[in-house]
């Protein structure tokens, strides 16, 4: 079954964009996923086909109208009732690899892309929509966020990545950053590859990788490390175990 991506946007011509080439592009051509951009403006009802209006209470910019957005969402839900509806917004829950994995194992995703100062809050009260952020910075619209989310999902679809196991050990799958990688030439600008990686001793290689993964996570991403350690010292019953130093 193909992963159905429906994108509600004021710029449908942006899609599939970068997802039309390389890994995702090949998967699209092979029918492993489908990309259906929908013009939000088609759901406007006034003669100017307006999708936004001035913010209640005053202030800069424009706000996307709840009525127009709800009509667009309802249309997408009618086409794909089993697919979750997400809205890209910096106010949303930060996207994680765990959420990406869950979405990729489902039937697809409908993504609402905001523009301007935001979307009328009543939309999120009236419809089951999951607000998602791709990070603590502000983009000019949700489309770039949609590309990020879709790319992360598509590469996990069955048969999309070359080696089926090559995703298992990478960053975030275990809650840790991935260990560093090396390839030929063995000597480059006076720098060699760590000796252990050329030893052919798989157990030693694995131990080195685990230790680098832990050390790098600890120094680069103390937030991830703390969560990882927190999970490790928690027994299955929920009781705290003594933490190793
Ligand atoms: N739209 C604007 N900024 C965004 C962000 N950080 N994440 C998702 N969608 C956005």
PDB file of C-alpha atoms and ligand atoms in Angstrom:
ATOM      1  CA  UNK A   1       0.000   0.000   0.000  1.00  0.00           C
ATOM      2  CA  UNK A   2       1.277   3.427  -0.955  1.00  0.00           C
ATOM      3  CA  UNK A   3       1.902   6.247   1.567  1.00  0.00           C
ATOM      4  CA  UNK A   4      -0.518   9.058   0.657  1.00  0.00           C
ATOM      5  CA  UNK A   5       0.794  12.593   1.232  1.00  0.00           C
ATOM      6  CA  UNK A   6      -1.770  15.373   0.805  1.00  0.00           C
ATOM      7  CA  UNK A   7      -0.465  18.909   1.232  1.00  0.00           C
ATOM      8  CA  UNK A   8      -2.809  21.836   1.793  1.00  0.00           C
ATOM      9  CA  UNK A   9      -0.930  24.936   0.677  1.00  0.00           C
ATOM     10  CA  UNK A  10      -1.182  28.311  -1.048  1.00  0.00           C
ATOM     11  CA  UNK A  11       1.798  27.221  -3.172  1.00  0.00           C
ATOM     12  CA  UNK A  12       0.948  23.767  -4.611  1.00  0.00           C
ATOM     13  CA  UNK A  13       3.536  24.308  -7.364  1.00  0.00           C
ATOM     14  CA  UNK A  14       6.262  23.888  -4.704  1.00  0.00           C
ATOM     15  CA  UNK A  15       5.504  20.124  -4.562  1.00  0.00           C
ATOM     16  CA  UNK A  16       7.014  17.566  -4.937  1.00  0.00           C
ATOM     17  CA  UNK A  17       9.971  19.980  -5.385  1.00  0.00           C
ATOM     18  CA  UNK A  18      13.080  18.478  -3.771  1.00  0.00           C
ATOM     19  CA  UNK A  19      11.107  15.300  -3.030  1.00  0.00           C
ATOM     20  CA  UNK A  20      10.869  14.666  -6.778  1.00  0.00           C
ATOM     21  CA  UNK A  21      14.568  13.764  -7.056  1.00  0.00           C
ATOM     22  CA  UNK A  22      16.990  11.250  -5.540  1.00  0.00           C
ATOM     23  CA  UNK A  23      15.673   8.624  -3.100  1.00  0.00           C
ATOM     24  CA  UNK A  24      12.212  10.177  -2.576  1.00  0.00           C
ATOM     25  CA  UNK A  25      11.844  10.952  -6.286  1.00  0.00           C
ATOM     26  CA  UNK A  26      12.562   7.369  -7.278  1.00  0.00           C
ATOM     27  CA  UNK A  27      10.121   6.111  -4.648  1.00  0.00           C
ATOM     28  CA  UNK A  28       7.491   8.543  -5.977  1.00  0.00           C
ATOM     29  CA  UNK A  29       8.015   7.289  -9.553  1.00  0.00           C
ATOM     30  CA  UNK A  30       7.733   3.710  -8.282  1.00  0.00           C
ATOM     31  CA  UNK A  31       4.414   4.486  -6.555  1.00  0.00           C
ATOM     32  CA  UNK A  32       5.737   3.857  -3.023  1.00  0.00           C
ATOM     33  CA  UNK A  33       4.237   7.191  -2.014  1.00  0.00           C
ATOM     34  CA  UNK A  34       1.906   9.692  -3.651  1.00  0.00           C
ATOM     35  CA  UNK A  35       2.030  13.494  -3.513  1.00  0.00           C
ATOM     36  CA  UNK A  36      -1.176  15.473  -3.855  1.00  0.00           C
ATOM     37  CA  UNK A  37      -0.826  19.220  -3.274  1.00  0.00           C
ATOM     38  CA  UNK A  38      -4.157  21.042  -2.842  1.00  0.00           C
ATOM     39  CA  UNK A  39      -4.667  24.776  -3.286  1.00  0.00           C
ATOM     40  CA  UNK A  40      -6.190  26.212  -0.096  1.00  0.00           C
ATOM     41  CA  UNK A  41      -7.516  29.210  -2.053  1.00  0.00           C
ATOM     42  CA  UNK A  42      -9.882  26.883  -3.932  1.00  0.00           C
ATOM     43  CA  UNK A  43     -11.903  26.732  -0.689  1.00  0.00           C
ATOM     44  CA  UNK A  44     -12.361  30.507  -0.356  1.00  0.00           C
ATOM     45  CA  UNK A  45     -15.950  31.622  -0.718  1.00  0.00           C
ATOM     46  CA  UNK A  46     -15.883  35.377  -1.333  1.00  0.00           C
ATOM     47  CA  UNK A  47     -15.413  37.049  -4.677  1.00  0.00           C
ATOM     48  CA  UNK A  48     -11.806  38.017  -3.856  1.00  0.00           C
ATOM     49  CA  UNK A  49     -11.032  34.400  -2.939  1.00  0.00           C
ATOM     50  CA  UNK A  50      -9.480  35.629   0.303  1.00  0.00           C
ATOM     51  CA  UNK A  51      -7.803  33.180   2.641  1.00  0.00           C
ATOM     52  CA  UNK A  52      -6.636  35.626   5.317  1.00  0.00           C
ATOM     53  CA  UNK A  53      -7.718  38.670   7.252  1.00  0.00           C
ATOM     54  CA  UNK A  54      -6.356  41.137   9.799  1.00  0.00           C
ATOM     55  CA  UNK A  55      -5.615  39.815  13.315  1.00  0.00           C
ATOM     56  CA  UNK A  56      -8.316  40.312  15.929  1.00  0.00           C
ATOM     57  CA  UNK A  57      -6.965  42.688  18.580  1.00  0.00           C
ATOM     58  CA  UNK A  58      -4.699  44.378  16.053  1.00  0.00           C
ATOM     59  CA  UNK A  59      -1.060  43.843  15.220  1.00  0.00           C
ATOM     60  CA  UNK A  60       1.115  43.202  12.211  1.00  0.00           C
ATOM     61  CA  UNK A  61       0.438  40.823   9.350  1.00  0.00           C
ATOM     62  CA  UNK A  62      -2.511  38.654   8.418  1.00  0.00           C
ATOM     63  CA  UNK A  63      -4.100  35.522   9.891  1.00  0.00           C
ATOM     64  CA  UNK A  64      -5.405  32.561   7.869  1.00  0.00           C
ATOM     65  CA  UNK A  65      -9.184  32.198   8.156  1.00  0.00           C
ATOM     66  CA  UNK A  66     -10.623  29.256  10.108  1.00  0.00           C
ATOM     67  CA  UNK A  67     -13.582  28.771   7.746  1.00  0.00           C
ATOM     68  CA  UNK A  68     -11.446  28.473   4.606  1.00  0.00           C
ATOM     69  CA  UNK A  69      -8.872  26.216   6.278  1.00  0.00           C
ATOM     70  CA  UNK A  70     -11.582  23.971   7.753  1.00  0.00           C
ATOM     71  CA  UNK A  71     -13.167  23.490   4.310  1.00  0.00           C
ATOM     72  CA  UNK A  72      -9.769  22.507   2.880  1.00  0.00           C
ATOM     73  CA  UNK A  73      -9.107  20.113   5.779  1.00  0.00           C
ATOM     74  CA  UNK A  74     -12.600  18.580   5.514  1.00  0.00           C
ATOM     75  CA  UNK A  75     -12.081  17.956   1.804  1.00  0.00           C
ATOM     76  CA  UNK A  76      -8.755  16.186   2.458  1.00  0.00           C
ATOM     77  CA  UNK A  77     -10.272  14.132   5.296  1.00  0.00           C
ATOM     78  CA  UNK A  78     -13.149  13.057   3.026  1.00  0.00           C
ATOM     79  CA  UNK A  79     -10.600  11.774   0.497  1.00  0.00           C
ATOM     80  CA  UNK A  80      -8.361  10.064   3.062  1.00  0.00           C
ATOM     81  CA  UNK A  81     -10.404   9.508   6.241  1.00  0.00           C
ATOM     82  CA  UNK A  82      -7.812   7.157   7.778  1.00  0.00           C
ATOM     83  CA  UNK A  83      -4.895   9.594   7.466  1.00  0.00           C
ATOM     84  CA  UNK A  84      -3.847  11.924  10.350  1.00  0.00           C
ATOM     85  CA  UNK A  85      -4.016  15.683   9.740  1.00  0.00           C
ATOM     86  CA  UNK A  86      -0.964  17.706  10.767  1.00  0.00           C
ATOM     87  CA  UNK A  87      -0.417  21.457  10.669  1.00  0.00           C
ATOM     88  CA  UNK A  88       3.089  22.878  10.391  1.00  0.00           C
ATOM     89  CA  UNK A  89       3.573  25.705  12.870  1.00  0.00           C
ATOM     90  CA  UNK A  90       6.352  26.912  15.196  1.00  0.00           C
ATOM     91  CA  UNK A  91       3.768  26.587  18.017  1.00  0.00           C
ATOM     92  CA  UNK A  92       3.504  22.831  17.440  1.00  0.00           C
ATOM     93  CA  UNK A  93       5.017  19.847  19.207  1.00  0.00           C
ATOM     94  CA  UNK A  94       8.637  19.350  18.117  1.00  0.00           C
ATOM     95  CA  UNK A  95       8.974  16.592  15.507  1.00  0.00           C
ATOM     96  CA  UNK A  96      10.903  13.522  16.668  1.00  0.00           C
ATOM     97  CA  UNK A  97      12.222  10.398  14.983  1.00  0.00           C
ATOM     98  CA  UNK A  98       9.701   8.380  17.023  1.00  0.00           C
ATOM     99  CA  UNK A  99       6.790  10.403  15.585  1.00  0.00           C
ATOM    100  CA  UNK A 100       8.293  10.116  12.083  1.00  0.00           C
ATOM    101  CA  UNK A 101       8.544   6.331  12.492  1.00  0.00           C
ATOM    102  CA  UNK A 102       4.907   6.096  13.620  1.00  0.00           C
ATOM    103  CA  UNK A 103       3.699   8.247  10.715  1.00  0.00           C
ATOM    104  CA  UNK A 104       5.771   6.299   8.175  1.00  0.00           C
ATOM    105  CA  UNK A 105       4.213   3.032   9.328  1.00  0.00           C
ATOM    106  CA  UNK A 106       0.719   4.430   8.715  1.00  0.00           C
ATOM    107  CA  UNK A 107      -1.354   5.080   5.571  1.00  0.00           C
ATOM    108  CA  UNK A 108      -0.020   8.597   4.942  1.00  0.00           C
ATOM    109  CA  UNK A 109      -0.338  12.149   6.157  1.00  0.00           C
ATOM    110  CA  UNK A 110      -2.312  15.293   5.366  1.00  0.00           C
ATOM    111  CA  UNK A 111      -0.255  18.414   6.030  1.00  0.00           C
ATOM    112  CA  UNK A 112      -1.681  21.881   6.400  1.00  0.00           C
ATOM    113  CA  UNK A 113       0.910  24.540   5.598  1.00  0.00           C
ATOM    114  CA  UNK A 114       0.430  27.943   7.192  1.00  0.00           C
ATOM    115  CA  UNK A 115       1.624  31.288   5.848  1.00  0.00           C
ATOM    116  CA  UNK A 116       1.441  34.845   7.225  1.00  0.00           C
ATOM    117  CA  UNK A 117       1.219  35.382  10.991  1.00  0.00           C
ATOM    118  CA  UNK A 118      -0.560  32.096  11.667  1.00  0.00           C
ATOM    119  CA  UNK A 119      -3.897  30.319  11.540  1.00  0.00           C
ATOM    120  CA  UNK A 120      -7.104  31.201  13.412  1.00  0.00           C
ATOM    121  CA  UNK A 121      -6.879  29.222  16.669  1.00  0.00           C
ATOM    122  CA  UNK A 122     -10.524  28.086  16.442  1.00  0.00           C
ATOM    123  CA  UNK A 123      -9.514  25.719  13.619  1.00  0.00           C
ATOM    124  CA  UNK A 124      -7.518  23.639  16.135  1.00  0.00           C
ATOM    125  CA  UNK A 125     -10.418  23.614  18.588  1.00  0.00           C
ATOM    126  CA  UNK A 126     -12.907  22.505  15.942  1.00  0.00           C
ATOM    127  CA  UNK A 127     -10.909  19.829  14.089  1.00  0.00           C
ATOM    128  CA  UNK A 128      -8.555  17.055  15.282  1.00  0.00           C
ATOM    129  CA  UNK A 129      -5.311  18.516  13.935  1.00  0.00           C
ATOM    130  CA  UNK A 130      -1.843  17.780  15.311  1.00  0.00           C
ATOM    131  CA  UNK A 131       0.315  20.912  15.360  1.00  0.00           C
ATOM    132  CA  UNK A 132       3.931  20.098  14.507  1.00  0.00           C
ATOM    133  CA  UNK A 133       7.105  22.198  14.644  1.00  0.00           C
ATOM    134  CA  UNK A 134      10.397  21.262  13.000  1.00  0.00           C
ATOM    135  CA  UNK A 135      12.444  23.407  15.366  1.00  0.00           C
ATOM    136  CA  UNK A 136      12.675  26.572  17.406  1.00  0.00           C
ATOM    137  CA  UNK A 137      13.031  29.046  14.562  1.00  0.00           C
ATOM    138  CA  UNK A 138      10.486  30.708  12.308  1.00  0.00           C
ATOM    139  CA  UNK A 139      10.084  29.811   8.639  1.00  0.00           C
ATOM    140  CA  UNK A 140       8.160  31.930   6.146  1.00  0.00           C
ATOM    141  CA  UNK A 141       5.623  29.141   5.749  1.00  0.00           C
ATOM    142  CA  UNK A 142       4.874  25.539   6.608  1.00  0.00           C
ATOM    143  CA  UNK A 143       5.938  24.153   3.230  1.00  0.00           C
ATOM    144  CA  UNK A 144       9.614  23.755   4.171  1.00  0.00           C
ATOM    145  CA  UNK A 145       8.489  21.981   7.321  1.00  0.00           C
ATOM    146  CA  UNK A 146       6.318  19.681   5.212  1.00  0.00           C
ATOM    147  CA  UNK A 147       9.343  18.802   3.038  1.00  0.00           C
ATOM    148  CA  UNK A 148      11.344  17.948   6.141  1.00  0.00           C
ATOM    149  CA  UNK A 149       8.592  15.797   7.638  1.00  0.00           C
ATOM    150  CA  UNK A 150       7.857  13.991   4.362  1.00  0.00           C
ATOM    151  CA  UNK A 151      11.526  13.346   3.598  1.00  0.00           C
ATOM    152  CA  UNK A 152      12.019  11.830   7.050  1.00  0.00           C
ATOM    153  CA  UNK A 153       8.957   9.568   6.544  1.00  0.00           C
ATOM    154  CA  UNK A 154       9.603   8.540   2.930  1.00  0.00           C
ATOM    155  CA  UNK A 155      13.122   7.227   3.549  1.00  0.00           C
ATOM    156  CA  UNK A 156      11.634   4.807   6.107  1.00  0.00           C
ATOM    157  CA  UNK A 157       9.005   3.358   3.731  1.00  0.00           C
ATOM    158  CA  UNK A 158       9.589  -0.295   2.815  1.00  0.00           C
ATOM    159  CA  UNK A 159      11.973  -0.688  -0.105  1.00  0.00           C
ATOM    160  CA  UNK A 160      12.993   2.992  -0.258  1.00  0.00           C
ATOM    161  CA  UNK A 161      16.415   2.812   1.404  1.00  0.00           C
ATOM    162  CA  UNK A 162      19.017   0.563  -0.200  1.00  0.00           C
ATOM    163  CA  UNK A 163      19.976  -1.587   2.773  1.00  0.00           C
ATOM    164  CA  UNK A 164      16.966  -2.307   5.009  1.00  0.00           C
ATOM    165  CA  UNK A 165      19.089  -2.267   8.177  1.00  0.00           C
ATOM    166  CA  UNK A 166      21.037   0.908   7.435  1.00  0.00           C
ATOM    167  CA  UNK A 167      18.485   3.023   9.317  1.00  0.00           C
ATOM    168  CA  UNK A 168      18.571   1.041  12.538  1.00  0.00           C
ATOM    169  CA  UNK A 169      21.800   2.382  14.000  1.00  0.00           C
ATOM    170  CA  UNK A 170      21.608   5.983  12.883  1.00  0.00           C
ATOM    171  CA  UNK A 171      21.156   9.090  15.002  1.00  0.00           C
ATOM    172  CA  UNK A 172      18.054   9.197  17.246  1.00  0.00           C
ATOM    173  CA  UNK A 173      16.861   5.640  16.521  1.00  0.00           C
ATOM    174  CA  UNK A 174      18.387   4.585  19.849  1.00  0.00           C
ATOM    175  CA  UNK A 175      18.024   8.000  21.487  1.00  0.00           C
ATOM    176  CA  UNK A 176      21.729   8.657  20.834  1.00  0.00           C
ATOM    177  CA  UNK A 177      23.677  10.373  18.061  1.00  0.00           C
ATOM    178  CA  UNK A 178      25.248   8.050  15.539  1.00  0.00           C
ATOM    179  CA  UNK A 179      28.955   7.210  15.807  1.00  0.00           C
ATOM    180  CA  UNK A 180      31.285   8.903  13.271  1.00  0.00           C
ATOM    181  CA  UNK A 181      31.817   7.276   9.881  1.00  0.00           C
ATOM    182  CA  UNK A 182      34.967   6.963   7.749  1.00  0.00           C
ATOM    183  CA  UNK A 183      35.808   5.674   4.284  1.00  0.00           C
ATOM    184  CA  UNK A 184      38.773   5.460   1.909  1.00  0.00           C
ATOM    185  CA  UNK A 185      41.378   6.870   1.429  1.00  0.00           C
ATOM    186  CA  UNK A 186      42.899   5.461   4.598  1.00  0.00           C
ATOM    187  CA  UNK A 187      45.293   8.389   4.820  1.00  0.00           C
ATOM    188  CA  UNK A 188      43.974  11.863   3.995  1.00  0.00           C
ATOM    189  CA  UNK A 189      45.823  15.112   4.739  1.00  0.00           C
ATOM    190  CA  UNK A 190      47.904  13.227   7.274  1.00  0.00           C
ATOM    191  CA  UNK A 191      44.844  11.839   9.071  1.00  0.00           C
ATOM    192  CA  UNK A 192      44.183   8.130   9.466  1.00  0.00           C
ATOM    193  CA  UNK A 193      41.047   6.125  10.160  1.00  0.00           C
ATOM    194  CA  UNK A 194      40.773   4.815  13.775  1.00  0.00           C
ATOM    195  CA  UNK A 195      42.783   1.585  13.877  1.00  0.00           C
ATOM    196  CA  UNK A 196      39.959  -0.459  15.425  1.00  0.00           C
ATOM    197  CA  UNK A 197      37.765   0.078  12.328  1.00  0.00           C
ATOM    198  CA  UNK A 198      40.413  -1.670  10.222  1.00  0.00           C
ATOM    199  CA  UNK A 199      40.911  -4.542  12.650  1.00  0.00           C
ATOM    200  CA  UNK A 200      38.143  -6.753  11.267  1.00  0.00           C
ATOM    201  CA  UNK A 201      37.151  -7.551  14.863  1.00  0.00           C
ATOM    202  CA  UNK A 202      33.374  -6.971  14.822  1.00  0.00           C
ATOM    203  CA  UNK A 203      32.966  -7.059  18.590  1.00  0.00           C
ATOM    204  CA  UNK A 204      35.680  -4.439  19.026  1.00  0.00           C
ATOM    205  CA  UNK A 205      34.220  -2.290  16.262  1.00  0.00           C
ATOM    206  CA  UNK A 206      30.802  -2.471  17.882  1.00  0.00           C
ATOM    207  CA  UNK A 207      32.210  -1.552  21.306  1.00  0.00           C
ATOM    208  CA  UNK A 208      34.104   1.417  19.806  1.00  0.00           C
ATOM    209  CA  UNK A 209      30.997   2.635  17.997  1.00  0.00           C
ATOM    210  CA  UNK A 210      28.852   2.381  21.122  1.00  0.00           C
ATOM    211  CA  UNK A 211      31.400   4.245  23.183  1.00  0.00           C
ATOM    212  CA  UNK A 212      31.794   7.050  20.573  1.00  0.00           C
ATOM    213  CA  UNK A 213      28.038   7.290  20.203  1.00  0.00           C
ATOM    214  CA  UNK A 214      27.676   7.767  23.952  1.00  0.00           C
ATOM    215  CA  UNK A 215      30.607  10.179  24.307  1.00  0.00           C
ATOM    216  CA  UNK A 216      29.470  12.338  21.372  1.00  0.00           C
ATOM    217  CA  UNK A 217      25.891  12.464  22.596  1.00  0.00           C
ATOM    218  CA  UNK A 218      27.065  13.432  26.055  1.00  0.00           C
ATOM    219  CA  UNK A 219      29.223  16.305  24.816  1.00  0.00           C
ATOM    220  CA  UNK A 220      27.167  17.525  21.849  1.00  0.00           C
ATOM    221  CA  UNK A 221      23.619  16.945  23.035  1.00  0.00           C
ATOM    222  CA  UNK A 222      23.462  16.884  26.846  1.00  0.00           C
ATOM    223  CA  UNK A 223      19.652  17.093  26.561  1.00  0.00           C
ATOM    224  CA  UNK A 224      19.497  13.785  24.647  1.00  0.00           C
ATOM    225  CA  UNK A 225      22.056  12.212  26.952  1.00  0.00           C
ATOM    226  CA  UNK A 226      20.082  13.111  30.038  1.00  0.00           C
ATOM    227  CA  UNK A 227      16.895  11.611  28.582  1.00  0.00           C
ATOM    228  CA  UNK A 228      18.773   8.464  27.533  1.00  0.00           C
ATOM    229  CA  UNK A 229      20.327   8.066  30.968  1.00  0.00           C
ATOM    230  CA  UNK A 230      16.986   8.794  32.629  1.00  0.00           C
ATOM    231  CA  UNK A 231      15.352   6.001  30.620  1.00  0.00           C
ATOM    232  CA  UNK A 232      18.227   3.617  31.345  1.00  0.00           C
ATOM    233  CA  UNK A 233      18.120   4.004  35.121  1.00  0.00           C
ATOM    234  CA  UNK A 234      14.344   3.553  35.209  1.00  0.00           C
ATOM    235  CA  UNK A 235      13.396  -0.076  35.915  1.00  0.00           C
ATOM    236  CA  UNK A 236      10.436  -1.612  34.046  1.00  0.00           C
ATOM    237  CA  UNK A 237       8.289  -1.202  37.174  1.00  0.00           C
ATOM    238  CA  UNK A 238       9.066   2.511  37.199  1.00  0.00           C
ATOM    239  CA  UNK A 239      11.264   2.384  40.309  1.00  0.00           C
ATOM    240  CA  UNK A 240      14.475   4.396  40.142  1.00  0.00           C
ATOM    241  CA  UNK A 241      17.607   2.272  40.066  1.00  0.00           C
ATOM    242  CA  UNK A 242      20.974   3.488  41.231  1.00  0.00           C
ATOM    243  CA  UNK A 243      22.598   5.525  38.482  1.00  0.00           C
ATOM    244  CA  UNK A 244      26.109   4.515  37.450  1.00  0.00           C
ATOM    245  CA  UNK A 245      28.638   7.381  37.257  1.00  0.00           C
TER     246      UNK A 245
HETATM  247  N1  LIG B   1       6.157  27.311  10.028  1.00  0.00           N
HETATM  248  C1  LIG B   1       6.907  28.371  10.367  1.00  0.00           C
HETATM  249  N2  LIG B   1       7.890  28.013  11.200  1.00  0.00           N
HETATM  250  C2  LIG B   1       7.783  26.677  11.402  1.00  0.00           C
HETATM  251  C3  LIG B   1       8.492  25.718  12.173  1.00  0.00           C
HETATM  252  N3  LIG B   1       9.545  26.058  12.923  1.00  0.00           N
HETATM  253  N4  LIG B   1       8.072  24.444  12.138  1.00  0.00           N
HETATM  254  C4  LIG B   1       7.006  24.091  11.401  1.00  0.00           C
HETATM  255  N5  LIG B   1       6.297  24.943  10.653  1.00  0.00           N
HETATM  256  C5  LIG B   1       6.669  26.233  10.649  1.00  0.00           C
END
